[in-house]
CSV table of C-alpha atoms in Angstrom, one decimal:
chain,number,residue,atom,x,y,z
Y,1,MET,CA,13.7,53.3,194.4
Y,2,LYS,CA,13.7,55.8,197.3
Y,3,TYR,CA,11.0,53.8,199.4
Y,4,LEU,CA,13.0,50.6,199.5
Y,5,LEU,CA,16.2,52.4,199.9
Y,6,THR,CA,14.9,54.2,202.8
Y,7,ILE,CA,13.9,51.0,204.5
Y,8,GLY,CA,17.3,49.6,203.8
Y,9,LEU,CA,19.0,52.6,205.4
Y,10,LEU,CA,16.7,52.4,208.5
Y,11,ALA,CA,17.4,48.8,208.8
Y,12,THR,CA,21.2,49.4,208.7
Y,13,GLY,CA,20.8,52.2,211.2
Y,14,SER,CA,18.7,50.0,213.6
Y,15,LEU,CA,21.3,47.3,213.4
Y,16,SER,CA,24.0,49.7,214.2
Y,17,LEU,CA,22.1,51.0,217.3
Y,18,LEU,CA,21.2,47.5,218.3
Y,19,ALA,CA,24.9,46.5,218.1
Y,20,GLN,CA,25.8,49.5,220.2
Y,21,SER,CA,23.1,48.9,222.8
Y,22,LYS,CA,23.9,45.3,223.1
Y,23,ALA,CA,27.8,45.8,223.5
Y,24,LYS,CA,29.1,43.8,226.3
Y,25,PRO,CA,31.7,45.0,228.9
Y,26,LYS,CA,35.1,43.4,228.9
Y,27,PRO,CA,34.9,40.3,231.0
Y,28,LYS,CA,36.6,40.3,234.4
Y,29,PRO,CA,39.0,37.4,235.3
Y,30,ALA,CA,36.9,34.9,237.0
Y,31,THR,CA,36.0,31.2,237.2
Y,32,ALA,CA,35.1,30.0,233.7
Y,33,LYS,CA,31.4,29.5,233.2
Y,34,LYS,CA,29.6,27.1,231.0
Y,35,THR,CA,28.4,28.5,227.8
Y,36,VAL,CA,24.6,27.9,227.2
Y,37,VAL,CA,23.7,27.3,223.6
Y,38,THR,CA,20.1,27.8,222.7
Y,39,ALA,CA,18.9,25.5,220.0
Y,40,ALA,CA,17.6,27.2,216.9
Y,41,PRO,CA,13.9,26.8,216.2
Y,42,ALA,CA,12.9,24.1,213.8
Y,43,GLY,CA,13.2,25.2,210.2
Y,44,ALA,CA,15.3,28.2,211.1
Y,45,PRO,CA,18.1,29.1,208.6
Y,46,ALA,CA,21.6,28.1,209.4
Y,47,LEU,CA,23.5,31.2,210.2
Y,48,LYS,CA,27.2,30.1,209.5
Y,49,THR,CA,28.8,33.5,208.8
Y,50,LEU,CA,28.4,37.1,209.8
Y,51,ALA,CA,26.9,37.9,206.4
Y,52,ASP,CA,24.3,35.2,207.1
Y,53,SER,CA,23.4,36.7,210.4
Y,54,ALA,CA,23.3,40.2,209.0
Y,55,SER,CA,21.1,39.0,206.1
Y,56,TYR,CA,18.7,37.5,208.7
Y,57,ALA,CA,18.6,40.5,211.0
Y,58,ILE,CA,18.0,42.9,208.1
Y,59,GLY,CA,15.1,40.7,206.9
Y,60,VAL,CA,13.6,40.6,210.4
Y,61,ASN,CA,14.1,44.5,210.7
Y,62,ILE,CA,12.5,45.2,207.3
Y,63,ALA,CA,9.5,42.8,207.9
Y,64,GLN,CA,8.8,44.2,211.4
Y,65,SER,CA,8.8,47.8,209.9
Y,66,MET,CA,6.5,46.8,207.0
Y,67,LYS,CA,4.1,44.6,209.2
Y,68,LYS,CA,3.6,47.7,211.4
Y,69,ASP,CA,3.2,50.3,208.7
Y,70,LEU,CA,1.8,48.7,205.6
Y,71,GLY,CA,-1.1,46.6,206.9
Y,72,ASP,CA,-2.4,44.1,204.4
Y,73,ILE,CA,0.7,43.6,202.3
Y,74,ASN,CA,0.6,40.2,200.5
Y,75,THR,CA,3.9,38.7,201.7
Y,76,ASN,CA,4.0,35.9,199.2
Y,77,ILE,CA,3.9,38.4,196.3
Y,78,MET,CA,6.3,40.7,198.0
Y,79,MET,CA,8.9,37.9,198.6
Y,80,GLY,CA,8.5,36.7,195.1
Y,81,ALA,CA,9.1,40.1,193.7
Y,82,MET,CA,12.2,40.6,195.9
Y,83,LYS,CA,13.5,37.2,194.8
Y,84,ALA,CA,13.0,38.0,191.2
Y,85,THR,CA,14.7,41.4,191.6
Y,86,PHE,CA,17.7,39.9,193.2
Y,87,GLU,CA,18.0,37.3,190.5
Y,88,GLY,CA,18.0,40.2,187.9
Y,89,LYS,CA,14.6,39.5,186.4
Y,90,LYS,CA,12.6,42.3,184.8
Y,91,PRO,CA,9.8,43.6,186.9
Y,92,VAL,CA,6.2,43.2,185.8
Y,93,LEU,CA,5.6,46.8,186.5
Y,94,ASP,CA,7.8,49.5,185.0
Y,95,ASP,CA,9.5,52.2,187.3
Y,96,ASP,CA,6.8,55.0,186.9
Y,97,VAL,CA,4.0,52.5,187.7
Y,98,LEU,CA,6.0,51.0,190.6
Y,99,MET,CA,6.3,54.5,192.2
Y,100,ASN,CA,2.8,55.5,191.4
Y,101,VAL,CA,1.5,52.3,193.1
Y,102,ILE,CA,3.7,52.7,196.2
Y,103,MET,CA,2.6,56.4,196.7
Y,104,THR,CA,-1.1,55.5,196.2
Y,105,TYR,CA,-0.9,52.6,198.6
Y,106,SER,CA,1.0,54.6,201.1
Y,107,GLU,CA,-1.6,57.4,201.1
Y,108,LYS,CA,-4.4,54.9,201.6
Y,109,ALA,CA,-2.5,53.4,204.5
Y,110,LYS,CA,-2.0,56.8,206.1
Y,111,GLU,CA,-5.7,57.6,205.7
Y,112,ALA,CA,-6.6,54.3,207.3
Y,113,GLN,CA,-4.4,55.0,210.3
Y,114,ALA,CA,-5.8,58.5,210.6
Y,115,GLN,CA,-9.4,57.6,209.9
Y,116,THR,CA,-10.7,58.3,213.5
Y,117,THR,CA,-9.1,61.7,213.4
Y,118,VAL,CA,-10.4,62.3,209.9
Y,119,ASP,CA,-13.9,61.3,210.8
Y,120,ALA,CA,-14.0,63.4,213.9
Y,121,GLY,CA,-12.7,66.4,211.8
Y,122,ARG,CA,-15.4,66.0,209.2
Y,123,ALA,CA,-18.2,65.7,211.7
Y,124,PHE,CA,-16.9,68.9,213.3
Y,125,LEU,CA,-16.8,70.8,210.1
Y,126,THR,CA,-20.2,69.6,209.0
Y,127,LYS,CA,-21.8,70.9,212.3
Y,128,ASN,CA,-19.5,74.1,212.4
Y,129,LYS,CA,-20.6,75.4,209.0
Y,130,THR,CA,-24.1,75.8,210.3
Y,131,GLN,CA,-23.0,77.9,213.2
Y,132,GLN,CA,-23.7,81.7,213.2
Y,133,GLY,CA,-21.0,83.8,211.7
Y,134,VAL,CA,-19.1,80.9,210.0
Y,135,THR,CA,-18.4,81.2,206.3
Y,136,THR,CA,-17.3,78.2,204.2
Y,137,THR,CA,-15.3,78.7,201.0
Y,138,ALA,CA,-15.4,76.6,198.0
Y,139,SER,CA,-12.2,74.8,199.0
Y,140,GLY,CA,-13.8,73.8,202.4
Y,141,LEU,CA,-12.0,76.4,204.5
Y,142,GLN,CA,-14.2,77.9,207.3
Y,143,TYR,CA,-13.7,81.2,209.0
Y,144,ILE,CA,-15.2,83.6,211.5
Y,145,VAL,CA,-14.4,87.3,211.3
Y,146,LEU,CA,-13.4,88.4,214.8
Y,147,LYS,CA,-12.5,91.8,213.8
Y,148,GLU,CA,-12.6,93.5,210.4
Y,149,GLY,CA,-9.7,95.6,209.3
Y,150,THR,CA,-9.7,98.6,206.9
Y,151,GLY,CA,-6.3,98.2,205.3
Y,152,GLU,CA,-5.2,96.5,202.1
Y,153,LYS,CA,-5.3,92.7,201.6
Y,154,PRO,CA,-2.3,90.7,200.8
Y,155,GLY,CA,-1.9,89.0,197.4
Y,156,ALA,CA,-0.3,85.7,196.6
Y,157,ASN,CA,3.1,87.3,196.0
Y,158,ASP,CA,3.0,89.4,199.1
Y,159,THR,CA,4.4,88.9,202.6
Y,160,ALA,CA,2.2,88.9,205.6
Y,161,ILE,CA,3.2,90.0,209.1
Y,162,CYS,CA,0.8,88.4,211.7
Y,163,HIS,CA,0.3,87.1,215.2
Y,164,TYR,CA,-1.5,83.8,215.6
Y,165,ARG,CA,-2.2,80.8,217.8
Y,166,GLY,CA,-2.9,77.4,216.5
Y,167,SER,CA,-4.7,74.4,218.2
Y,168,LEU,CA,-6.4,71.1,217.5
Y,169,LEU,CA,-10.0,70.5,217.9
Y,170,ASP,CA,-9.5,69.3,221.5
Y,171,SER,CA,-8.0,72.7,222.3
Y,172,THR,CA,-4.4,71.4,222.4
Y,173,GLU,CA,-2.3,74.4,221.5
Y,174,PHE,CA,0.6,73.6,219.2
Y,175,ASP,CA,2.0,77.1,218.3
Y,176,ASN,CA,1.5,80.6,219.5
Y,177,SER,CA,3.4,83.7,218.2
Y,178,TYR,CA,2.1,85.8,221.1
Y,179,ASP,CA,4.0,83.7,223.6
Y,180,ARG,CA,7.2,84.2,221.6
Y,181,GLY,CA,6.5,88.0,221.7
Y,182,GLU,CA,7.2,88.4,217.9
Y,183,PRO,CA,4.8,88.2,215.0
Y,184,LEU,CA,5.4,85.9,212.1
Y,185,THR,CA,6.7,87.3,208.8
Y,186,ILE,CA,5.8,84.8,206.0
Y,187,PRO,CA,5.3,84.8,202.3
Y,188,VAL,CA,1.6,84.3,201.6
Y,189,SER,CA,2.3,81.5,199.2
Y,190,GLY,CA,4.9,79.9,201.5
Y,191,VAL,CA,2.5,78.4,204.1
Y,192,ILE,CA,-0.1,75.7,204.2
Y,193,LYS,CA,-3.0,76.0,201.7
Y,194,GLY,CA,-5.5,77.1,204.3
Y,195,TRP,CA,-3.3,80.0,205.4
Y,196,THR,CA,-2.6,81.0,201.7
Y,197,GLU,CA,-6.3,81.3,201.1
Y,198,GLY,CA,-7.3,82.7,204.4
Y,199,LEU,CA,-4.7,85.5,204.5
Y,200,GLN,CA,-5.9,86.8,201.1
Y,201,LEU,CA,-9.4,87.2,202.6
Y,202,MET,CA,-8.1,89.5,205.4
Y,203,SER,CA,-7.6,93.2,205.4
Y,204,LYS,CA,-4.7,94.7,207.3
Y,205,GLY,CA,-5.8,95.1,210.9
Y,206,SER,CA,-8.2,92.1,210.7
Y,207,LYS,CA,-8.4,89.2,213.1
Y,208,TYR,CA,-10.0,85.9,211.8
Y,209,LYS,CA,-10.5,82.5,213.2
Y,210,PHE,CA,-9.8,79.7,210.6
Y,211,PHE,CA,-11.0,76.1,210.7
Y,212,ILE,CA,-8.7,74.3,208.3
Y,213,PRO,CA,-9.5,70.8,206.9
Y,214,TYR,CA,-6.6,68.4,206.8
Y,215,GLU,CA,-6.5,68.6,203.0
Y,216,LEU,CA,-5.6,72.4,203.3
Y,217,GLY,CA,-3.3,71.7,206.3
Y,218,TYR,CA,-0.8,69.0,207.0
Y,219,GLY,CA,-2.6,66.2,205.2
Y,220,LEU,CA,-2.7,62.7,206.3
Y,221,ARG,CA,0.9,62.8,207.3
Y,222,GLY,CA,0.4,65.5,209.9
Y,223,ALA,CA,3.3,67.2,211.7
Y,224,PRO,CA,4.6,64.8,214.3
Y,225,PRO,CA,4.7,64.7,217.1
Y,226,THR,CA,2.3,67.7,217.8
Y,227,ILE,CA,-0.2,67.4,214.9
Y,228,PRO,CA,-1.7,64.0,214.1
Y,229,GLY,CA,-2.4,63.0,210.6
Y,230,GLY,CA,-5.8,64.1,209.3
Y,231,SER,CA,-6.2,66.9,211.8
Y,232,VAL,CA,-8.5,69.9,211.4
Y,233,LEU,CA,-6.5,72.9,212.4
Y,234,VAL,CA,-7.9,76.0,214.3
Y,235,PHE,CA,-6.0,79.2,213.9
Y,236,GLU,CA,-6.7,82.7,215.3
Y,237,VAL,CA,-4.7,85.0,213.0
Y,238,GLU,CA,-4.3,88.7,213.3
Y,239,LEU,CA,-2.9,90.5,210.2
Y,240,MET,CA,-0.6,93.2,211.4
Y,241,ASP,CA,1.0,94.4,208.2
Y,242,VAL,CA,1.4,93.6,204.5
Y,243,LYS,CA,4.7,93.9,202.5
Y,244,LYS,CA,3.9,94.1,198.8
Y,245,GLY,CA,5.8,91.8,196.5
Y,246,ASN,CA,6.9,92.2,193.0
């Protein structure tokens, strides 16, 4: 399963980095010092071999990651499932159901983490759609026509050449083609859903302002570190040219 495999790889990587960061310099000849041995906490496992210590360290690493990211996981059930799997017992859920459950739970966990941003975005869009000049499509995309062009409109199979600037609701700018001095050339169907829909509303020479709900943007995952999960995206897009596809 990819999810657990990823955690395992991360755990291994973290242990490697930890080992490197904790590497001690070669001791200089000096008067011998007494070694202080710290007693293990009551009930702690006996770590007699390197494999024992690695097993313990990996367990701590995985638990810390899951405690941080997975919220209200039932640790008793999780540990029971891990033990049964290590013992070769057949899972209660088949592979397809397992993956579906993990994906569904993961999405809900992301939504919970992004809830403040999601709520702020929904409140903004609800108010914004009542503003003069704002049009809302069936998908929830909102836009304002800043300048209407007279050229052809791109289709889903075409390529758009456009200048744009993108920002969050707090006006934090995360991208700007004008600053780069070069317009973006992109397949109309090769961008986020809000852009794919929005570009096909524009005629060549137009300039629109789009307000893109997170569902039509980068979703609950966002685009770290610049775009938090659940963010409404604000784009000013100027359609410079259209290259027809097949």
